[in-house]
PDB file of C-alpha atoms in Angstrom:
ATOM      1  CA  UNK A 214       5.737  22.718  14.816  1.00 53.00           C
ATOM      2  CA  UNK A 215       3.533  23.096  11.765  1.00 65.00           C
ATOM      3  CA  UNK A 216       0.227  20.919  11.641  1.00 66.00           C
ATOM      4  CA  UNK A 217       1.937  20.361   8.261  1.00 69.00           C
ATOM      5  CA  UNK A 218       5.013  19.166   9.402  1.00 76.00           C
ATOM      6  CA  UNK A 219       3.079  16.745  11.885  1.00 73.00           C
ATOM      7  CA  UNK A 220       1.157  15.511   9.594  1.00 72.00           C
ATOM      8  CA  UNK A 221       4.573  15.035   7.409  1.00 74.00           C
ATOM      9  CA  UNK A 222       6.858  12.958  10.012  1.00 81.00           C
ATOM     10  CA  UNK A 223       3.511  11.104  11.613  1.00 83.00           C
ATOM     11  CA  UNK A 224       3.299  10.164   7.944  1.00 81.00           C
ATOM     12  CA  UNK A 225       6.854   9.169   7.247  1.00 84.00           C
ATOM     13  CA  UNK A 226       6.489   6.799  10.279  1.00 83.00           C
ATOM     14  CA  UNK A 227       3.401   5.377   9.766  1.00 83.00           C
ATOM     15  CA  UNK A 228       4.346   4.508   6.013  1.00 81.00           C
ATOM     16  CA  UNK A 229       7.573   2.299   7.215  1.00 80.00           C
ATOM     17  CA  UNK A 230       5.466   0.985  10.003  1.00 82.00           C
ATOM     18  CA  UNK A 231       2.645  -0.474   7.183  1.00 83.00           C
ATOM     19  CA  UNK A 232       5.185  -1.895   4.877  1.00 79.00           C
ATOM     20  CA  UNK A 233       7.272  -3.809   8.207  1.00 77.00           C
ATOM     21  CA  UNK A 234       4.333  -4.846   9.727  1.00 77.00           C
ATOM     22  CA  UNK A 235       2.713  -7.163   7.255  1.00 76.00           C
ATOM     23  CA  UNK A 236       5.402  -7.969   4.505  1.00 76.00           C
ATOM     24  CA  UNK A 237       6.065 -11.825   5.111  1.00 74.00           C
ATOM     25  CA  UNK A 238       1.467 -11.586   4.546  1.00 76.00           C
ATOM     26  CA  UNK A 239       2.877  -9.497   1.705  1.00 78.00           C
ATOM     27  CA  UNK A 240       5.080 -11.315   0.385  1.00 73.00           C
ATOM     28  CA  UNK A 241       2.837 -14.801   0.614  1.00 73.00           C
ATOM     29  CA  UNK A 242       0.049 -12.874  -1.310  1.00 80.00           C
ATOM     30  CA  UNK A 243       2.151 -11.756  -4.331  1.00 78.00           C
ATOM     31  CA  UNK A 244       3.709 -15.720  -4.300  1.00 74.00           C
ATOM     32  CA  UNK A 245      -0.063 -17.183  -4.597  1.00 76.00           C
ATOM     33  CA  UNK A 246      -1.000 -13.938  -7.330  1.00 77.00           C
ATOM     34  CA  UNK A 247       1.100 -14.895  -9.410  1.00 76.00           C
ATOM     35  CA  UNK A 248       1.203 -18.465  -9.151  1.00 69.00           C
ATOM     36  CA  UNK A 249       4.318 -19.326  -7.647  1.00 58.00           C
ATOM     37  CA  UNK A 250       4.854 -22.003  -4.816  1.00 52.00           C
ATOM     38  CA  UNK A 251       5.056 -19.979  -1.590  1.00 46.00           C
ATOM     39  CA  UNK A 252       6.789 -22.887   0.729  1.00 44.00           C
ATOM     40  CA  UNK A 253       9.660 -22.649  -1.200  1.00 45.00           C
ATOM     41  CA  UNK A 254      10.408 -18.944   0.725  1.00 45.00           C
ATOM     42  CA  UNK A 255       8.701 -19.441   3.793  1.00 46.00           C
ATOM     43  CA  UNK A 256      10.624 -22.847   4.523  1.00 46.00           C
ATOM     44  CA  UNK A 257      14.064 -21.754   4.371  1.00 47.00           C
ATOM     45  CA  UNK A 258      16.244 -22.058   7.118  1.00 46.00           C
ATOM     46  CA  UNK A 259      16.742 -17.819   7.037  1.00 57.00           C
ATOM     47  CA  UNK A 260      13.595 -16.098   8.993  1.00 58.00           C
ATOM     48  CA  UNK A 261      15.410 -12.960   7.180  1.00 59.00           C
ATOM     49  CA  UNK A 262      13.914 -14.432   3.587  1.00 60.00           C
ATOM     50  CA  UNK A 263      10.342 -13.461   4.853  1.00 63.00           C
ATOM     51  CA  UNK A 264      11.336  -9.732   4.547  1.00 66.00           C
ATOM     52  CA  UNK A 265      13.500 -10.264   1.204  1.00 61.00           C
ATOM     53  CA  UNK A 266      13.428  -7.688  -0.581  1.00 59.00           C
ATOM     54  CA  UNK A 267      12.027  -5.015   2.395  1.00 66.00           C
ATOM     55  CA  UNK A 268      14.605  -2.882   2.843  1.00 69.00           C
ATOM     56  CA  UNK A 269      14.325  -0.465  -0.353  1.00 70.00           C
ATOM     57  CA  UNK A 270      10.342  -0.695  -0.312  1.00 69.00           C
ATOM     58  CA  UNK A 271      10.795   0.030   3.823  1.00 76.00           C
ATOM     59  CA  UNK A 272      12.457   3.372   2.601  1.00 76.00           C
ATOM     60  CA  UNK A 273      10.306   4.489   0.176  1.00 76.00           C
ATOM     61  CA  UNK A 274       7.310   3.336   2.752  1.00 75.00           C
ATOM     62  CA  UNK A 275       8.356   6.006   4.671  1.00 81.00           C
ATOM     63  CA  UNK A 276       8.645   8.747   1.911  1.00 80.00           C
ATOM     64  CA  UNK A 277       5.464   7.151   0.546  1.00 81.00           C
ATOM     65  CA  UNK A 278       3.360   7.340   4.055  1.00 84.00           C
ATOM     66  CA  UNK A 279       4.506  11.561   4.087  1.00 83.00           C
ATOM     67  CA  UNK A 280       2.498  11.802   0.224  1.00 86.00           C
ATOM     68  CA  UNK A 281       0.329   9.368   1.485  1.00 89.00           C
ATOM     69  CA  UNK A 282      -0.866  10.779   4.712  1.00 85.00           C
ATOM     70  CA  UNK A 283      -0.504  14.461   3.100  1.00 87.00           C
ATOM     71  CA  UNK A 284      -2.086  13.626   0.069  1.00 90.00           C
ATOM     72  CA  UNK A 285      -4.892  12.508   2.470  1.00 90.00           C
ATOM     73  CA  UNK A 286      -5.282  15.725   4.685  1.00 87.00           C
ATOM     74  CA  UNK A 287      -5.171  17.720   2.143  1.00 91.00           C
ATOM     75  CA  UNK A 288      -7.198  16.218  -0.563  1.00 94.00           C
ATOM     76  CA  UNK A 289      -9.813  16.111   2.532  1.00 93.00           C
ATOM     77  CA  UNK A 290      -9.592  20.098   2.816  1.00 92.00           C
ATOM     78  CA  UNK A 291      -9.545  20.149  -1.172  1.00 94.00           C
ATOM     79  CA  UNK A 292     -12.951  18.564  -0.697  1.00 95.00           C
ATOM     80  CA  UNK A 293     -13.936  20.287   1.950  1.00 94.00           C
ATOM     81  CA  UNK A 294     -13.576  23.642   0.146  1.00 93.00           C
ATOM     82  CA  UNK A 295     -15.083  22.192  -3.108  1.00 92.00           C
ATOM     83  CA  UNK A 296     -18.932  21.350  -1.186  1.00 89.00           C
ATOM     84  CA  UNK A 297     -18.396  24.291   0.834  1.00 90.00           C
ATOM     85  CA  UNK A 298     -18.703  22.189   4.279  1.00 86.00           C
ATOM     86  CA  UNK A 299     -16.730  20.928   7.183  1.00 83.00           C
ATOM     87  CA  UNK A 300     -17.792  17.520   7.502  1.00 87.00           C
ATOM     88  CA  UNK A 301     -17.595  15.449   5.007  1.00 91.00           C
ATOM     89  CA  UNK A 302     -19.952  12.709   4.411  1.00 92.00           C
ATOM     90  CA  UNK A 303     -19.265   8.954   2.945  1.00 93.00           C
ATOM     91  CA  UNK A 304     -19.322  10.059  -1.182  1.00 93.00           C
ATOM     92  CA  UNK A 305     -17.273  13.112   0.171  1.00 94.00           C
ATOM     93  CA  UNK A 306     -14.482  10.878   1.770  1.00 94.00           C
ATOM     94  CA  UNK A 307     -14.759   8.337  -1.491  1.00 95.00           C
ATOM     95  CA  UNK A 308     -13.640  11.203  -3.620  1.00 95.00           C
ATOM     96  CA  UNK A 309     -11.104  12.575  -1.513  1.00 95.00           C
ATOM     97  CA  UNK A 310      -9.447   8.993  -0.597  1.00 95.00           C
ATOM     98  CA  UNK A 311     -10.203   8.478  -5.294  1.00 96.00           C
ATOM     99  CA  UNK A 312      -7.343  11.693  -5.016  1.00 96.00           C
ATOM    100  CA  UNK A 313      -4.965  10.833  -2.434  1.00 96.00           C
ATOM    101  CA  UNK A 314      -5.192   6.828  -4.403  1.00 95.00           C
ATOM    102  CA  UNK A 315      -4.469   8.788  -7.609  1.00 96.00           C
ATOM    103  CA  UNK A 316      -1.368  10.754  -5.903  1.00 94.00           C
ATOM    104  CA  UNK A 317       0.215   7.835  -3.899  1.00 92.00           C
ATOM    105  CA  UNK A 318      -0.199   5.728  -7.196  1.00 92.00           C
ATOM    106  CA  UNK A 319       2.361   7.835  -9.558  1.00 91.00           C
ATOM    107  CA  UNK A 320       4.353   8.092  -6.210  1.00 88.00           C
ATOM    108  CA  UNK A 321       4.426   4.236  -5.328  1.00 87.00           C
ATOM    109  CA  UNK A 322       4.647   2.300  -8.822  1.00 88.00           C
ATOM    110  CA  UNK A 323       8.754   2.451  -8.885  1.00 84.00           C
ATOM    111  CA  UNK A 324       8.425   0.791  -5.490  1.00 81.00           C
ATOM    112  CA  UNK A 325       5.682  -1.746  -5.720  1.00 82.00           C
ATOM    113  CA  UNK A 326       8.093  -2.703  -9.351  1.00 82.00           C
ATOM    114  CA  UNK A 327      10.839  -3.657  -7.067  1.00 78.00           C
ATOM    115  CA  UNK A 328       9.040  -5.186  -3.863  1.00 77.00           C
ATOM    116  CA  UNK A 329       7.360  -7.460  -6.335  1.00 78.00           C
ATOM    117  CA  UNK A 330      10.345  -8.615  -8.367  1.00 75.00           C
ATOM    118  CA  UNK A 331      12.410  -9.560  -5.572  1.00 72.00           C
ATOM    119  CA  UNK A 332       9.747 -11.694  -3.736  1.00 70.00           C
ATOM    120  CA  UNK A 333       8.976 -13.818  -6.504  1.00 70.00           C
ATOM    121  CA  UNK A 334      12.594 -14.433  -7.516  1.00 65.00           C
ATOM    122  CA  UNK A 335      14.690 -17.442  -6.647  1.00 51.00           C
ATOM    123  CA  UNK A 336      17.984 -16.014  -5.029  1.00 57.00           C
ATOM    124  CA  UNK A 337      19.444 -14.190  -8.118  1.00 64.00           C
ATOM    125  CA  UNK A 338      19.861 -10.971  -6.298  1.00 67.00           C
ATOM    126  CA  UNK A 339      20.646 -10.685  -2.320  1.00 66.00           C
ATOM    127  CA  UNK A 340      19.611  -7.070  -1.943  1.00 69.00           C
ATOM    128  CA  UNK A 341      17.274  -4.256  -3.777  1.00 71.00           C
ATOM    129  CA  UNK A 342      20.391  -2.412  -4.443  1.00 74.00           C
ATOM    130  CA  UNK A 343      21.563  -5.060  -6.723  1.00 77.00           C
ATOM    131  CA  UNK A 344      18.936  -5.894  -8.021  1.00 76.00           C
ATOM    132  CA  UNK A 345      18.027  -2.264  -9.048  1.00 77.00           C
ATOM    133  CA  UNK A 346      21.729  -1.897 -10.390  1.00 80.00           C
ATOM    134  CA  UNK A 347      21.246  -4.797 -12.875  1.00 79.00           C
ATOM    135  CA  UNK A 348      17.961  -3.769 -14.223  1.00 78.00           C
ATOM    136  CA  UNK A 349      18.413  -0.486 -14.628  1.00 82.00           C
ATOM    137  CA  UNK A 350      21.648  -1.765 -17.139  1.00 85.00           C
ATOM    138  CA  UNK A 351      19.620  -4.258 -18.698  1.00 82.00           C
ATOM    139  CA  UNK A 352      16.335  -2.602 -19.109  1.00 81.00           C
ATOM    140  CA  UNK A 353      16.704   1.174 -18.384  1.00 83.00           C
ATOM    141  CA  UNK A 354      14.534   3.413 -15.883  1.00 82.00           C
ATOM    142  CA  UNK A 355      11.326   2.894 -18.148  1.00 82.00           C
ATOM    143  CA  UNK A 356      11.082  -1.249 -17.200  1.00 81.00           C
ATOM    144  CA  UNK A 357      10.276  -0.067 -13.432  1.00 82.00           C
ATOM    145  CA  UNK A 358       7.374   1.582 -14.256  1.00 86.00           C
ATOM    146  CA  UNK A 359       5.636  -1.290 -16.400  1.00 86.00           C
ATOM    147  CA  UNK A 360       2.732  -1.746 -13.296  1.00 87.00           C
ATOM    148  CA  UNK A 361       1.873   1.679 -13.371  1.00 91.00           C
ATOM    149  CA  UNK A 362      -1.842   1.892 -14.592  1.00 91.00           C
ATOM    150  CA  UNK A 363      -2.969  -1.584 -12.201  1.00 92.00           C
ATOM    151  CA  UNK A 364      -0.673   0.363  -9.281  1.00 93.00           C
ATOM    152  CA  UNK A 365      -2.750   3.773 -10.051  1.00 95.00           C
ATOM    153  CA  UNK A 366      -5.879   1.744 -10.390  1.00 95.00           C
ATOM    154  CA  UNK A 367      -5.063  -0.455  -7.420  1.00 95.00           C
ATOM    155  CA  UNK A 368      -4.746   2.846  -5.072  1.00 95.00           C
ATOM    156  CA  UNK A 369      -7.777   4.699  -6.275  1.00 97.00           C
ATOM    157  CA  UNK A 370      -9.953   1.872  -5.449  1.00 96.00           C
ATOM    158  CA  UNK A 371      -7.986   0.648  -2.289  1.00 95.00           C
ATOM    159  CA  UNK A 372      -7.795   4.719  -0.997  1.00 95.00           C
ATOM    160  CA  UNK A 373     -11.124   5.609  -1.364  1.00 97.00           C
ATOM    161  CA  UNK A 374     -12.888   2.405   0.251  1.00 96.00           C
ATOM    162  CA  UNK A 375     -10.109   2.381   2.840  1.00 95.00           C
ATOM    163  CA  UNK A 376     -10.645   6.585   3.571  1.00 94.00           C
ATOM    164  CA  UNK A 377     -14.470   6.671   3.049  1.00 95.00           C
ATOM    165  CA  UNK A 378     -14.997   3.549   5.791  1.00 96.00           C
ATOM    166  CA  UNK A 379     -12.475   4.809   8.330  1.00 93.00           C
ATOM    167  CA  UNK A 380     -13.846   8.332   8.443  1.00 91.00           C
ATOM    168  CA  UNK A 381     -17.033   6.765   8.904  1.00 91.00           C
ATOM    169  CA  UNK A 382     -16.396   4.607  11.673  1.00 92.00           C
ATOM    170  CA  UNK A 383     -14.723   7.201  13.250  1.00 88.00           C
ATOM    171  CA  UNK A 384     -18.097   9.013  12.684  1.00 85.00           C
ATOM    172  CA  UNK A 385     -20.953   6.842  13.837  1.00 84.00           C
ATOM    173  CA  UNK A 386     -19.237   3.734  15.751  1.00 84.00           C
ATOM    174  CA  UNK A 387     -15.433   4.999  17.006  1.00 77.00           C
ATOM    175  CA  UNK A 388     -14.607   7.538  18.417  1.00 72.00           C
ATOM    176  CA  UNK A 389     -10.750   8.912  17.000  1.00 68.00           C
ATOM    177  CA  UNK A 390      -7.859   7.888  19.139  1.00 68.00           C
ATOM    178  CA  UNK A 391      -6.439   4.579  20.711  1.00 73.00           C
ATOM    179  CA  UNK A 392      -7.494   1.575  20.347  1.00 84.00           C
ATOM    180  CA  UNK A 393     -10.524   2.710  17.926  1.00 86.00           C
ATOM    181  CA  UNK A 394      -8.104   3.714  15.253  1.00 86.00           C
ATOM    182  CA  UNK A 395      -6.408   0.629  15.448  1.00 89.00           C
ATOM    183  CA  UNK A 396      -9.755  -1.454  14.926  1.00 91.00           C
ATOM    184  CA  UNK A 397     -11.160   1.322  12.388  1.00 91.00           C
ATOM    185  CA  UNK A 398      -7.884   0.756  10.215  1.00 91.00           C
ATOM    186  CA  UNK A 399      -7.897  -2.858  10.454  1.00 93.00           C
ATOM    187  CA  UNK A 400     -11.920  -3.172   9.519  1.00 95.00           C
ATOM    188  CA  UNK A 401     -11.230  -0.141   6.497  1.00 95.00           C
ATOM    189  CA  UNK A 402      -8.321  -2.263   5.289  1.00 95.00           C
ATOM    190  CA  UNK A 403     -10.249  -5.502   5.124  1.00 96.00           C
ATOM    191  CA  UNK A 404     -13.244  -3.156   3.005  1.00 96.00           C
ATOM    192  CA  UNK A 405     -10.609  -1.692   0.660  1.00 96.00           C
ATOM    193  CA  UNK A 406      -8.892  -5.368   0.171  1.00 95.00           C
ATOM    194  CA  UNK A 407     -11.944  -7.031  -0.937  1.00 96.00           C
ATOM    195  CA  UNK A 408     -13.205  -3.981  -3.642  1.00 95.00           C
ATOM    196  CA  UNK A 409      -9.449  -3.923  -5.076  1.00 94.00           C
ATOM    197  CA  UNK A 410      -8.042  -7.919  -5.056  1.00 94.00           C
ATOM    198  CA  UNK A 411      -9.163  -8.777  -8.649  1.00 93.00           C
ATOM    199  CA  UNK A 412      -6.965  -5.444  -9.813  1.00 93.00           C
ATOM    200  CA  UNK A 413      -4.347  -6.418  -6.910  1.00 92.00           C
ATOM    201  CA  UNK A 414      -3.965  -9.242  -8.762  1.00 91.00           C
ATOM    202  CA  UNK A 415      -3.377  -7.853 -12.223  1.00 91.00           C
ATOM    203  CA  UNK A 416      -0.688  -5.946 -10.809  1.00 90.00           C
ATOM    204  CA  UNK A 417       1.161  -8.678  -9.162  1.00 87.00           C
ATOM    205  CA  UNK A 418       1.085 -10.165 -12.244  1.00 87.00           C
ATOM    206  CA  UNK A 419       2.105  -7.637 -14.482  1.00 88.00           C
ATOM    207  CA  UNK A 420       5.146  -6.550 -12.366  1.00 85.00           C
ATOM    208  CA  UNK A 421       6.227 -10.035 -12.090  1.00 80.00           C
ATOM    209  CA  UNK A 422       7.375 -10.277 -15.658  1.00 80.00           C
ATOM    210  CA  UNK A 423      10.663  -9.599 -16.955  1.00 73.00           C
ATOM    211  CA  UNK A 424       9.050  -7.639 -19.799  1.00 76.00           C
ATOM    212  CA  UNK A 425       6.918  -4.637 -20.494  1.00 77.00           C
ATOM    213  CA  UNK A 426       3.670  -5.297 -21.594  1.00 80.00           C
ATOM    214  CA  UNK A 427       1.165  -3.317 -23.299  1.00 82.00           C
ATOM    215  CA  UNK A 428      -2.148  -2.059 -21.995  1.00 81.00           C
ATOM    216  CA  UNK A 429      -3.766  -4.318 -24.546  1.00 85.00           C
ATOM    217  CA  UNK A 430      -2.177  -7.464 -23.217  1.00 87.00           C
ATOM    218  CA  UNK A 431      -2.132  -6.065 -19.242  1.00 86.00           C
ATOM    219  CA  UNK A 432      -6.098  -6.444 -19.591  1.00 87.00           C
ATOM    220  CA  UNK A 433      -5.610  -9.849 -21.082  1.00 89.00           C
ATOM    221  CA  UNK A 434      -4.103 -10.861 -17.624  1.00 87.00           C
ATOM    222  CA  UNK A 435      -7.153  -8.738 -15.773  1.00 86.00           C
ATOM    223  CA  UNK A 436      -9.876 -11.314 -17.964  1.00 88.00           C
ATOM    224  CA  UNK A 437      -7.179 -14.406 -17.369  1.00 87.00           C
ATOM    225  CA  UNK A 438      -7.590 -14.517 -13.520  1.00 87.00           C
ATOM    226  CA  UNK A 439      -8.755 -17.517 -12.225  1.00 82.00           C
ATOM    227  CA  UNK A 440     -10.839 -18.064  -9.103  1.00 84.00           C
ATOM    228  CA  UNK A 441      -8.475 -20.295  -7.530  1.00 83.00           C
ATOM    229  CA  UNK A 442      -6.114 -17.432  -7.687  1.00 80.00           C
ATOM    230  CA  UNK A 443      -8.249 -14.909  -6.063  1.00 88.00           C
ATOM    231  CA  UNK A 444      -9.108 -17.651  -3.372  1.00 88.00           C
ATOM    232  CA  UNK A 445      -5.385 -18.486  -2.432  1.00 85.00           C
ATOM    233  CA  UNK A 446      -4.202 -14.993  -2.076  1.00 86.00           C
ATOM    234  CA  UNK A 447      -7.276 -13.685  -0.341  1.00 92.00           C
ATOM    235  CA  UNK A 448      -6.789 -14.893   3.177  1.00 90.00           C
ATOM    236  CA  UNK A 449      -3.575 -13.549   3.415  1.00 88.00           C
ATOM    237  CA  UNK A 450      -4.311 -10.202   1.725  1.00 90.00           C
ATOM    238  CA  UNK A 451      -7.269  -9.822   4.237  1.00 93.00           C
ATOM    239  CA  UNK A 452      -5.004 -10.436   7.206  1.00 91.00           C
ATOM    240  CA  UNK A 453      -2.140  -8.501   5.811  1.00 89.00           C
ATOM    241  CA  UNK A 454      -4.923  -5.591   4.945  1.00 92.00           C
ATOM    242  CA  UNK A 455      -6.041  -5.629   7.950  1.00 92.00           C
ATOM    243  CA  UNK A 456      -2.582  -5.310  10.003  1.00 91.00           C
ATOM    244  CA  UNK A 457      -1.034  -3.162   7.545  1.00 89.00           C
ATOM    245  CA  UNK A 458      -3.475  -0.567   7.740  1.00 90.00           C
ATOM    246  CA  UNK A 459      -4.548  -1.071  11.338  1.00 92.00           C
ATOM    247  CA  UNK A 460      -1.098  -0.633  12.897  1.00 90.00           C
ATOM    248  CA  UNK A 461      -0.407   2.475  10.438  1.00 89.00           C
ATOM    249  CA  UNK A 462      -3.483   4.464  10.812  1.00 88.00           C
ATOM    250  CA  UNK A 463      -2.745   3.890  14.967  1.00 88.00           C
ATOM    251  CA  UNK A 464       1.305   4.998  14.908  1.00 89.00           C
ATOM    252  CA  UNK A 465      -0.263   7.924  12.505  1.00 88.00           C
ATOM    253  CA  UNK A 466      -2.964   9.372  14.922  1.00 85.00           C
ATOM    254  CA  UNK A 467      -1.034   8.609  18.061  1.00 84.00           C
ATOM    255  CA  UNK A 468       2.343  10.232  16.538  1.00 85.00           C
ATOM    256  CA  UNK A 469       0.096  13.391  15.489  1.00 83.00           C
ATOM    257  CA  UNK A 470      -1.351  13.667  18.909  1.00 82.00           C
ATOM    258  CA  UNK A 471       1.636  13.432  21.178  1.00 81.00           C
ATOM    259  CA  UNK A 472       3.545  15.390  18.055  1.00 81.00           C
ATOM    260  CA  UNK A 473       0.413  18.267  18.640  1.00 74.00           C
ATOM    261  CA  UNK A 474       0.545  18.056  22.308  1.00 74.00           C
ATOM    262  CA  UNK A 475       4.532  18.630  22.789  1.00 70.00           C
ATOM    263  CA  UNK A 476       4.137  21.735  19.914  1.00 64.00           C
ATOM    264  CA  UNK A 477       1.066  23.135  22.527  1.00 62.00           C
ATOM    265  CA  UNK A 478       3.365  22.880  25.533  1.00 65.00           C
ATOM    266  CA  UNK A 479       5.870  24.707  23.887  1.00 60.00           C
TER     267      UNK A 479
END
């Protein structure tokens, strides 16, 4: 097996495994972004209504953690190559986690259109399916792809805090493997939640309207963002940060290492 291919299906796995493992956080952050009243999901008599809406981003999670996590190796070589050196230091790992952010961005703003829209509606559609089905008649392709600049914007800045702090840890404080990724990811994800929340919550914003707006009026809602907002949702976006990206970097490394090890034995 291919350190590509590794590097591919530890990817894939590690995607679905950071949208599961945090998406009732998820969902509870997007509810106080965009000022909705959160009890009304979480005190439903269905625990199934705290992933509404998971399956279809649970999919694409998993396509999206194989351009994620490849984007990331190889934007890391790209680098690499670039300054001529092996290791790369903490501006090196900002501008290779700015690329992979840039990449994963294009790749993820269909998904994050959908995730969003069916957590903050009331019960019009049961399923992603349907509710992709009806837009796509009413609106066309074009509506899902309204939150792409604060989705690109969102992933440049989360990637490249996230990337730059984990490979640093790793570095001078971890050591790679176990238990150290798992608290690496988690500290990394907490550092990339609070540089991108204020542009976290633009997006939420902007994909939770039934309209497409203009860049003009998308940077009205950036300047519009009250404290109070950024207060409610930041709790749960540090918690669901911190799991999200704890539990994936950890399935990721300890996939590619027993993935490495069985290829070796071979």
């Amino acid at each position: 097996m291919k350190s590509e291919t590794i590097e591919k299906v530890s990817g894939s796995v590690a995607g679905a495994v950071f949208i599961l493992s945090c998406y009732p956080l998820d969902m509870r952050k997007t509810i106080y972004q965009t000022g909705e009243v959160p009890n009304l999901i979480i005190t439903r008599s269905n625990p199934l209504t705290l992933f509404k809406g998971a399956l279809f981003p649970t999919l694409f999670g998993a396509a999206g953690g194989f351009v994620f996590y490849s984007s990331m190796e190889n934007s890391r070589r790209f680098v690499a190559r670039l300054k001529g050196k092996t290791n790369l230091n903490f501006s090196d790992s900002l501008l290779a986690g700015g690329i992979t952010g840039f990449v994963y961005g294009l790749y993820s703003s269909f998904a994050e259109s959908v995730k969003v829209s069916m957590q903050v509606n009331r019960g019009e559609f049961t399923n992603s399916l349907q509710f992709f089905k009806f837009k796509v008649r009413e609106k066309g392709l074009a509506w899902f792809f309204r939150g792409l600049a604060p989705t690109v914007i969102v992933e440049v800045v989360a990637s490249s805090v996230f990337l730059a702090t984990y490979y640093h840890l790793c570095e001078f404080y971890f050591r790679k493997g176990g238990i150290d990724d798992f608290i690496a990811g988690g500290l990394s994800g907490m550092a990339a939640w609070n540089a991108m929340i204020l542009f976290d919550t633009m997006k939420s914003q902007v994909l939770s309207k039934n309209e497409l707006l203009s860049l003009k009026n998308q940077i009205e809602i950036l300047r519009e963002i009250s404290r109070n907002q950024l207060m409610k949702s930041y709790f749960p976006g540090l918690l669901r940060s911190a799991l999200a990206n704890s539990t994936s970097m950890w399935s990721y490394q300890l996939l590619s290492t027993y993935l490495l090890k069985y290829h070796l034995k071979k």
